[in-house]
Coordinates of C-alpha atoms (C1' of nucleotides) in Angstrom, one line a residue:
Chain A
M1 CA 0.0 0.0 0.0
T2 CA 2.8 2.4 0.7
S3 CA 4.4 1.7 -2.7
S4 CA 2.4 1.8 -5.9
P5 CA 5.3 2.0 -8.2
K6 CA 4.3 3.6 -11.4
I7 CA 7.6 5.2 -11.9
E8 CA 10.7 4.1 -10.2
T9 CA 11.7 6.7 -7.6
K10 CA 14.9 6.5 -5.6
A11 CA 13.3 6.8 -2.2
E12 CA 9.8 7.7 -1.2
P13 CA 8.9 10.8 -3.3
K14 CA 6.9 12.5 -0.6
I15 CA 5.5 11.3 2.7
E16 CA 2.8 13.2 4.4
P17 CA 3.8 13.5 8.0
K18 CA 0.2 13.9 9.0
D19 CA -1.2 10.5 8.1
R20 CA 0.1 8.8 11.3
K21 CA -3.2 8.1 12.8
L22 CA -3.2 6.4 16.1
S23 CA -5.9 4.0 14.8
S24 CA -3.5 2.8 12.1
F25 CA -0.9 1.6 14.6
L26 CA -0.9 -2.1 15.3
C27 CA 1.1 -1.5 18.4
F28 CA -1.6 0.7 19.8
A29 CA -4.3 -1.8 18.9
V30 CA -2.4 -4.4 20.9
Y31 CA -1.6 -2.0 23.7
S32 CA -5.2 -1.0 24.2
A33 CA -6.6 -4.5 23.7
N34 CA -4.3 -5.6 26.5
L35 CA -5.7 -2.9 28.7
A36 CA -9.2 -4.0 27.7
F37 CA -8.5 -7.6 28.6
G38 CA -7.2 -6.5 32.0
R39 CA -10.3 -4.6 32.7
A40 CA -12.5 -7.4 31.5
Y41 CA -10.8 -9.9 33.8
K42 CA -10.6 -7.6 36.8
P43 CA -14.1 -8.0 38.2
I44 CA -13.9 -11.8 37.8
L45 CA -10.4 -12.1 39.3
D46 CA -11.2 -9.7 42.1
K47 CA -13.5 -12.3 43.5
V48 CA -10.7 -14.8 43.9
G49 CA -8.1 -12.3 45.0
L50 CA -5.9 -12.6 41.9
T51 CA -4.5 -10.1 39.5
Y52 CA -4.5 -10.6 35.7
T53 CA -0.8 -11.5 35.6
Q54 CA -1.0 -13.8 38.6
Y55 CA -3.9 -15.7 36.9
I56 CA -1.9 -16.1 33.7
A57 CA 1.1 -17.3 35.7
L58 CA -1.2 -19.9 37.3
I59 CA -2.4 -21.1 34.0
A60 CA 1.2 -21.5 32.8
L61 CA 2.0 -23.5 35.8
S62 CA -1.0 -25.8 35.4
E63 CA 0.5 -27.1 32.1
A64 CA 3.6 -28.4 33.7
D65 CA 4.2 -28.6 37.4
E66 CA 7.4 -28.3 39.4
L67 CA 8.8 -25.8 37.0
T68 CA 11.7 -23.6 37.9
V69 CA 11.3 -19.8 37.9
S70 CA 13.2 -19.4 34.7
A71 CA 11.3 -22.2 33.0
L72 CA 8.1 -20.6 33.9
G73 CA 9.5 -17.3 32.7
E74 CA 10.2 -18.8 29.3
K75 CA 6.5 -19.7 29.0
L76 CA 5.4 -16.2 30.1
F77 CA 8.2 -14.2 28.4
L78 CA 9.1 -12.8 31.8
E79 CA 12.2 -12.9 34.0
S80 CA 12.8 -13.4 37.7
N81 CA 12.7 -9.7 38.4
T82 CA 9.1 -9.7 37.4
L83 CA 8.2 -13.2 38.3
T84 CA 9.6 -13.5 41.8
P85 CA 7.2 -10.9 43.4
I86 CA 4.3 -12.4 41.6
L87 CA 5.1 -15.9 42.7
K88 CA 5.5 -14.8 46.2
K89 CA 2.1 -13.3 46.2
L90 CA 0.6 -16.4 44.7
E91 CA 2.3 -18.4 47.4
L92 CA 0.9 -16.1 50.0
S93 CA -2.5 -16.5 48.5
G94 CA -2.1 -20.3 48.9
Y95 CA -2.4 -21.2 45.2
I96 CA 1.2 -22.3 44.7
R97 CA 4.2 -23.6 46.6
R98 CA 7.8 -22.5 46.2
A99 CA 10.7 -24.6 47.3
R100 CA 14.4 -24.7 46.6
D101 CA 15.5 -27.7 44.6
P102 CA 17.6 -29.9 46.9
A103 CA 19.6 -31.1 43.9
D104 CA 20.5 -27.5 43.0
E105 CA 19.8 -25.0 45.7
R106 CA 20.0 -22.1 43.2
Q107 CA 16.7 -23.2 41.6
V108 CA 13.3 -22.7 42.9
R109 CA 10.6 -25.3 42.0
V110 CA 7.1 -23.9 41.7
S111 CA 4.1 -26.1 42.0
M112 CA 0.4 -25.7 42.3
T113 CA -1.6 -26.4 45.5
P114 CA -4.9 -28.2 45.5
A115 CA -6.5 -24.8 46.0
G116 CA -4.8 -23.5 42.8
R117 CA -5.9 -26.5 40.8
R118 CA -9.5 -26.1 42.1
L119 CA -9.5 -22.5 41.1
L120 CA -8.5 -23.3 37.5
D121 CA -11.0 -26.1 37.3
E122 CA -13.8 -23.6 38.0
D123 CA -13.0 -22.0 34.6
I124 CA -14.1 -18.5 35.8
T125 CA -13.3 -16.9 32.5
V126 CA -15.8 -18.7 30.3
S127 CA -18.0 -15.7 30.0
L128 CA -15.2 -13.7 28.5
K129 CA -15.1 -15.7 25.3
D130 CA -18.3 -14.1 24.2
A131 CA -17.1 -10.7 25.3
T132 CA -14.4 -10.8 22.6
G133 CA -17.2 -10.8 20.0
L134 CA -14.9 -12.6 17.6
G135 CA -16.9 -15.7 17.1
D136 CA -15.3 -18.1 14.7
E137 CA -12.5 -15.7 14.1
F138 CA -11.3 -16.2 17.7
P139 CA -8.7 -18.9 16.9
V140 CA -7.5 -17.0 13.8
V141 CA -6.9 -13.8 15.7
Q142 CA -5.3 -15.7 18.5
K143 CA -2.8 -17.3 16.1
S144 CA -2.1 -14.1 14.2
V145 CA -1.3 -12.2 17.4
A146 CA 0.8 -15.0 18.7
R147 CA 2.7 -15.0 15.4
L148 CA 3.1 -11.3 15.6
R149 CA 4.6 -11.7 19.1
D150 CA 7.0 -14.4 18.0
N151 CA 8.1 -12.4 15.0
L152 CA 8.7 -9.3 17.1
L153 CA 10.7 -11.2 19.7
R154 CA 12.8 -12.9 17.1
N155 CA 13.5 -9.8 15.1
T156 CA 14.4 -7.7 18.1
Q157 CA 15.7 -10.2 20.6
G158 CA 18.6 -10.5 18.1
E159 CA 19.6 -6.9 18.8
A160 CA 18.8 -7.0 22.5
K161 CA 20.7 -10.1 23.3
K162 CA 23.5 -9.4 20.8
A163 CA 24.4 -6.0 22.3
Chain B
M1 CA -7.1 -37.3 37.0
T2 CA -8.5 -35.0 39.6
S3 CA -12.0 -35.9 38.5
S4 CA -13.3 -37.8 35.5
P5 CA -17.0 -38.1 36.1
K6 CA -18.4 -40.7 33.7
I7 CA -21.9 -39.9 34.8
E8 CA -23.7 -37.7 32.4
T9 CA -24.3 -34.1 33.7
K10 CA -27.1 -31.9 32.5
A11 CA -25.1 -29.1 31.0
E12 CA -21.7 -29.8 29.6
P13 CA -21.3 -33.5 28.9
K14 CA -17.6 -33.5 29.8
I15 CA -15.0 -30.9 29.7
E16 CA -11.4 -31.8 30.3
P17 CA -10.1 -29.3 32.7
K18 CA -6.6 -30.0 31.5
D19 CA -6.9 -28.6 28.0
R20 CA -6.5 -25.0 29.0
K21 CA -3.2 -24.4 27.4
L22 CA -1.6 -21.0 27.7
S23 CA -1.1 -20.9 24.0
S24 CA -4.8 -21.2 23.4
F25 CA -5.6 -18.1 25.4
L26 CA -6.3 -15.0 23.3
C27 CA -5.7 -12.8 26.3
F28 CA -2.2 -14.3 26.7
A29 CA -1.4 -13.8 23.1
V30 CA -2.3 -10.1 23.4
Y31 CA -0.6 -9.8 26.7
S32 CA 2.7 -11.2 25.5
A33 CA 2.4 -9.4 22.1
N34 CA 2.2 -6.2 24.0
L35 CA 5.3 -7.0 26.0
A36 CA 7.0 -7.9 22.7
F37 CA 6.1 -4.5 21.2
G38 CA 7.4 -2.7 24.2
R39 CA 10.7 -4.5 23.9
A40 CA 10.9 -3.9 20.2
Y41 CA 10.3 -0.2 20.6
K42 CA 12.6 0.2 23.6
P43 CA 16.0 0.5 21.8
I44 CA 14.5 2.9 19.4
L45 CA 12.8 5.1 21.9
D46 CA 15.7 5.1 24.3
K47 CA 17.6 7.2 21.8
V48 CA 15.1 10.0 22.0
G49 CA 14.5 9.6 25.7
L50 CA 10.9 8.4 25.5
T51 CA 9.0 5.5 26.9
Y52 CA 6.6 3.4 24.9
T53 CA 3.5 5.0 26.5
Q54 CA 4.9 8.5 26.2
Y55 CA 5.5 7.9 22.5
I56 CA 1.9 6.6 22.0
A57 CA 0.6 9.6 23.8
L58 CA 2.6 11.9 21.6
I59 CA 1.1 10.3 18.5
A60 CA -2.4 10.7 19.9
L61 CA -1.7 14.3 20.4
S62 CA -0.4 14.8 16.9
E63 CA -3.8 14.0 15.5
A64 CA -5.5 16.8 17.3
D65 CA -3.8 19.5 19.2
E66 CA -4.9 21.5 22.2
L67 CA -6.7 18.5 23.6
T68 CA -7.7 18.3 27.2
V69 CA -6.3 15.6 29.4
S70 CA -9.6 13.7 29.4
A71 CA -10.0 14.0 25.6
L72 CA -6.6 12.6 25.2
G73 CA -7.5 9.9 27.6
E74 CA -10.5 8.9 25.5
K75 CA -8.2 8.3 22.6
L76 CA -5.8 6.4 24.7
F77 CA -8.3 4.6 26.9
L78 CA -6.5 6.1 29.9
E79 CA -7.5 8.4 32.7
S80 CA -5.9 11.3 34.4
N81 CA -4.3 9.1 37.1
T82 CA -2.2 7.5 34.5
L83 CA -1.9 10.4 32.0
T84 CA -1.0 13.2 34.3
P85 CA 2.4 11.8 35.3
I86 CA 3.1 10.8 31.7
L87 CA 2.2 14.3 30.4
K88 CA 4.4 15.9 33.0
K89 CA 7.4 13.9 31.8
L90 CA 6.6 14.7 28.2
E91 CA 6.5 18.4 29.2
L92 CA 9.8 18.1 31.1
S93 CA 11.3 16.5 28.0
G94 CA 10.2 19.5 25.9
Y95 CA 7.9 17.6 23.6
I96 CA 4.6 19.0 24.8
R97 CA 3.1 22.0 26.6
R98 CA 0.5 22.0 29.3
A99 CA -1.6 25.0 30.2
R100 CA -4.8 25.5 32.1
D101 CA -7.7 26.6 29.9
P102 CA -8.5 30.3 30.8
A103 CA -12.1 29.7 29.9
D104 CA -12.4 26.7 32.3
E105 CA -9.6 26.5 34.8
R106 CA -10.4 22.9 35.6
Q107 CA -9.2 21.8 32.2
V108 CA -5.6 21.4 31.0
R109 CA -4.9 21.9 27.4
V110 CA -2.1 19.8 26.0
S111 CA -0.2 20.8 22.8
M112 CA 2.9 19.7 21.0
T113 CA 6.0 21.7 20.8
P114 CA 8.0 22.1 17.5
A115 CA 10.4 19.6 19.0
G116 CA 7.6 17.1 19.5
R117 CA 6.4 17.6 15.9
R118 CA 9.9 17.2 14.6
L119 CA 10.4 14.0 16.5
L120 CA 7.3 12.4 15.0
D121 CA 8.2 13.6 11.5
E122 CA 11.4 11.5 11.8
D123 CA 9.2 8.4 11.8
I124 CA 11.6 6.4 13.9
T125 CA 9.5 3.3 13.9
V126 CA 9.5 2.5 10.2
S127 CA 11.8 -0.5 10.7
L128 CA 9.3 -2.1 13.1
K129 CA 6.7 -2.7 10.4
D130 CA 8.9 -5.4 8.9
A131 CA 9.6 -6.9 12.4
T132 CA 6.0 -7.8 12.7
G133 CA 6.4 -10.2 9.9
L134 CA 2.7 -10.0 9.0
G135 CA 3.1 -8.7 5.5
D136 CA -0.2 -8.1 3.8
E137 CA -2.0 -9.4 6.9
F138 CA -0.9 -6.4 8.8
P139 CA -4.0 -4.3 8.4
V140 CA -6.2 -7.3 8.9
V141 CA -4.7 -8.1 12.2
Q142 CA -4.7 -4.5 13.2
K143 CA -8.4 -4.3 12.6
S144 CA -9.2 -7.6 14.3
V145 CA -7.4 -6.6 17.4
A146 CA -9.0 -3.1 17.5
R147 CA -12.4 -4.8 17.1
L148 CA -11.5 -7.2 19.9
R149 CA -10.6 -4.3 22.1
D150 CA -13.8 -2.4 21.3
N151 CA -15.9 -5.5 22.0
L152 CA -14.2 -6.1 25.3
L153 CA -14.6 -2.6 26.4
R154 CA -18.3 -2.4 25.4
N155 CA -19.2 -5.8 26.9
T156 CA -17.4 -5.1 30.2
Q157 CA -17.6 -1.4 30.6
G158 CA -21.3 -2.0 31.1
E159 CA -20.6 -3.8 34.3
A160 CA -17.7 -1.6 35.4
K161 CA -19.5 1.7 35.0
K162 CA -22.9 0.5 36.0
A163 CA -21.7 -0.7 39.4
Chain C
dT1 C1' -27.0 34.4 46.0
dG2 C1' -25.1 30.6 48.4
dA3 C1' -24.9 25.8 49.4
dA4 C1' -24.7 21.3 47.3
dT5 C1' -23.3 18.8 43.4
dT6 C1' -20.7 17.8 39.5
dT7 C1' -16.6 18.0 36.7
dG8 C1' -11.5 17.9 35.5
dT9 C1' -7.3 17.1 37.1
dA10 C1' -4.0 15.6 40.4
dT11 C1' -2.2 12.5 44.3
dC12 C1' -1.5 8.1 46.6
dG13 C1' -0.7 3.2 47.0
dC14 C1' -0.4 -1.3 45.0
dG15 C1' 1.0 -4.4 41.4
dT16 C1' 3.4 -5.3 37.4
dC17 C1' 7.5 -4.7 33.8
dC18 C1' 12.3 -4.0 33.2
dG19 C1' 17.3 -2.7 33.4
dA20 C1' 20.9 -3.0 36.7
dT21 C1' 22.9 -5.1 40.4
dC22 C1' 23.4 -8.4 44.3
dT23 C1' 24.0 -12.9 46.5
dA24 C1' 24.4 -17.6 46.8
dA25 C1' 25.2 -22.0 44.7
dT26 C1' 27.5 -24.6 41.1
dC27 C1' 31.0 -25.5 37.8
dG28 C1' 35.8 -25.7 35.8
dG29 C1' 40.7 -25.2 35.5
dG30 C1' 44.9 -25.5 37.6
Chain D
dC1 C1' 41.2 -28.3 46.7
dC2 C1' 40.8 -23.5 45.8
dC3 C1' 39.6 -19.6 43.0
dG4 C1' 37.5 -17.4 39.2
dA5 C1' 33.5 -17.7 36.2
dT6 C1' 28.9 -18.9 35.4
dT7 C1' 24.1 -19.5 36.7
dA8 C1' 19.5 -18.9 39.2
dG9 C1' 16.9 -16.0 42.0
dA10 C1' 16.2 -12.0 44.4
dT11 C1' 16.4 -7.0 45.2
dC12 C1' 16.1 -2.1 43.8
dG13 C1' 14.7 2.0 41.4
dG14 C1' 12.0 4.1 37.7
dA15 C1' 7.8 4.1 34.9
dC16 C1' 3.3 2.6 33.9
dG17 C1' -2.0 1.1 34.9
dC18 C1' -5.6 1.8 38.0
dG19 C1' -8.9 2.1 42.1
dA20 C1' -9.6 5.3 45.6
dT21 C1' -9.4 9.7 47.0
dA22 C1' -8.5 14.8 47.2
dC23 C1' -9.1 19.4 45.6
dA24 C1' -10.5 23.3 43.1
dA25 C1' -13.3 25.3 39.5
dA26 C1' -17.7 25.3 37.5
dT27 C1' -22.6 24.4 37.5
dT28 C1' -27.2 23.7 39.5
dC29 C1' -30.9 25.0 42.0
dA30 C1' -33.6 26.3 46.0

DNA sequence: TGAATTTGTATCGCGTCCGATCTAATCGGG
DNA sequence: CCCGATTAGATCGGACGCGATACAAATTCA
């Protein structure tokens, strides 16, 4: 769309600086959609005393138990500086347990408590699937956004980690 | 393994509680894609001394100048508690101006400085369009995510504001 | 007009994110 | 075996996002 090459120009002939509408920014769509998700989850999660991030971390843990902090972080794209306080709160809430691995005392193994498992089995977020209003598109959008994320991480992690 | 009730229940015949994979969650895709965007923008925005949110706010302001804080908040889906500190930093950085409206001293009019306008004209984020790796899908995904956001806000704002 | 209410912004506290740094445990070479 | 390097978490400070609240300006209405 940016290039409709009738005649070959060296660079862009002329770019209007004005046509940078916020609505055209994919990053803003994702940013604001994330805010919207947080607000949608809030009244539901308030009832069980969890935050949005804590709930997501709990789901990640439900897939594979006894994960280390860094292994959990790989699933969530987070590191210990973010994860540690969250896990401490989840432990305080009684949904998970944290314990140093006897085989390697540097590592912390995180596991779900029965209370945590019970919470997820309730499936408190069923109502939200309708709220997305995506219908059959739901899995398509989900995959597109996941692909977007993976592309962004791959194409920038290169610079971040390389430096 | 926690419970596999063979007896037929009235509503859902049988839902495996285990198949709630993190990767199947749209909210997680959006959540992590937002993190990825923030990380992708960071090295670029660091060079001009802006944060991700500050940059988005600047773009919103470029569309319509002399906005009030709440009008800007409507564009950004943010309120004064979040916006005020951000705008103060943008003012301190010299990219915007803040001034009480003489006609209504309650309101604060926000406008861009020439430095702010110059910054946006540089279009420092061009390189990121490729990093999304979406190609022609780009506008489709953007619209889907924006629609998702609008649906979520509409379907939950009702409860939030009504209460 | 004057008191009550509403409105627009700002402040505060908590919970993420994240870069930078710290500490303790493990590993590896000599 | 000891010492330096690496690794896994944790801590700290800065910047959001947001509910609750404060405060002053504007509006309403008796």
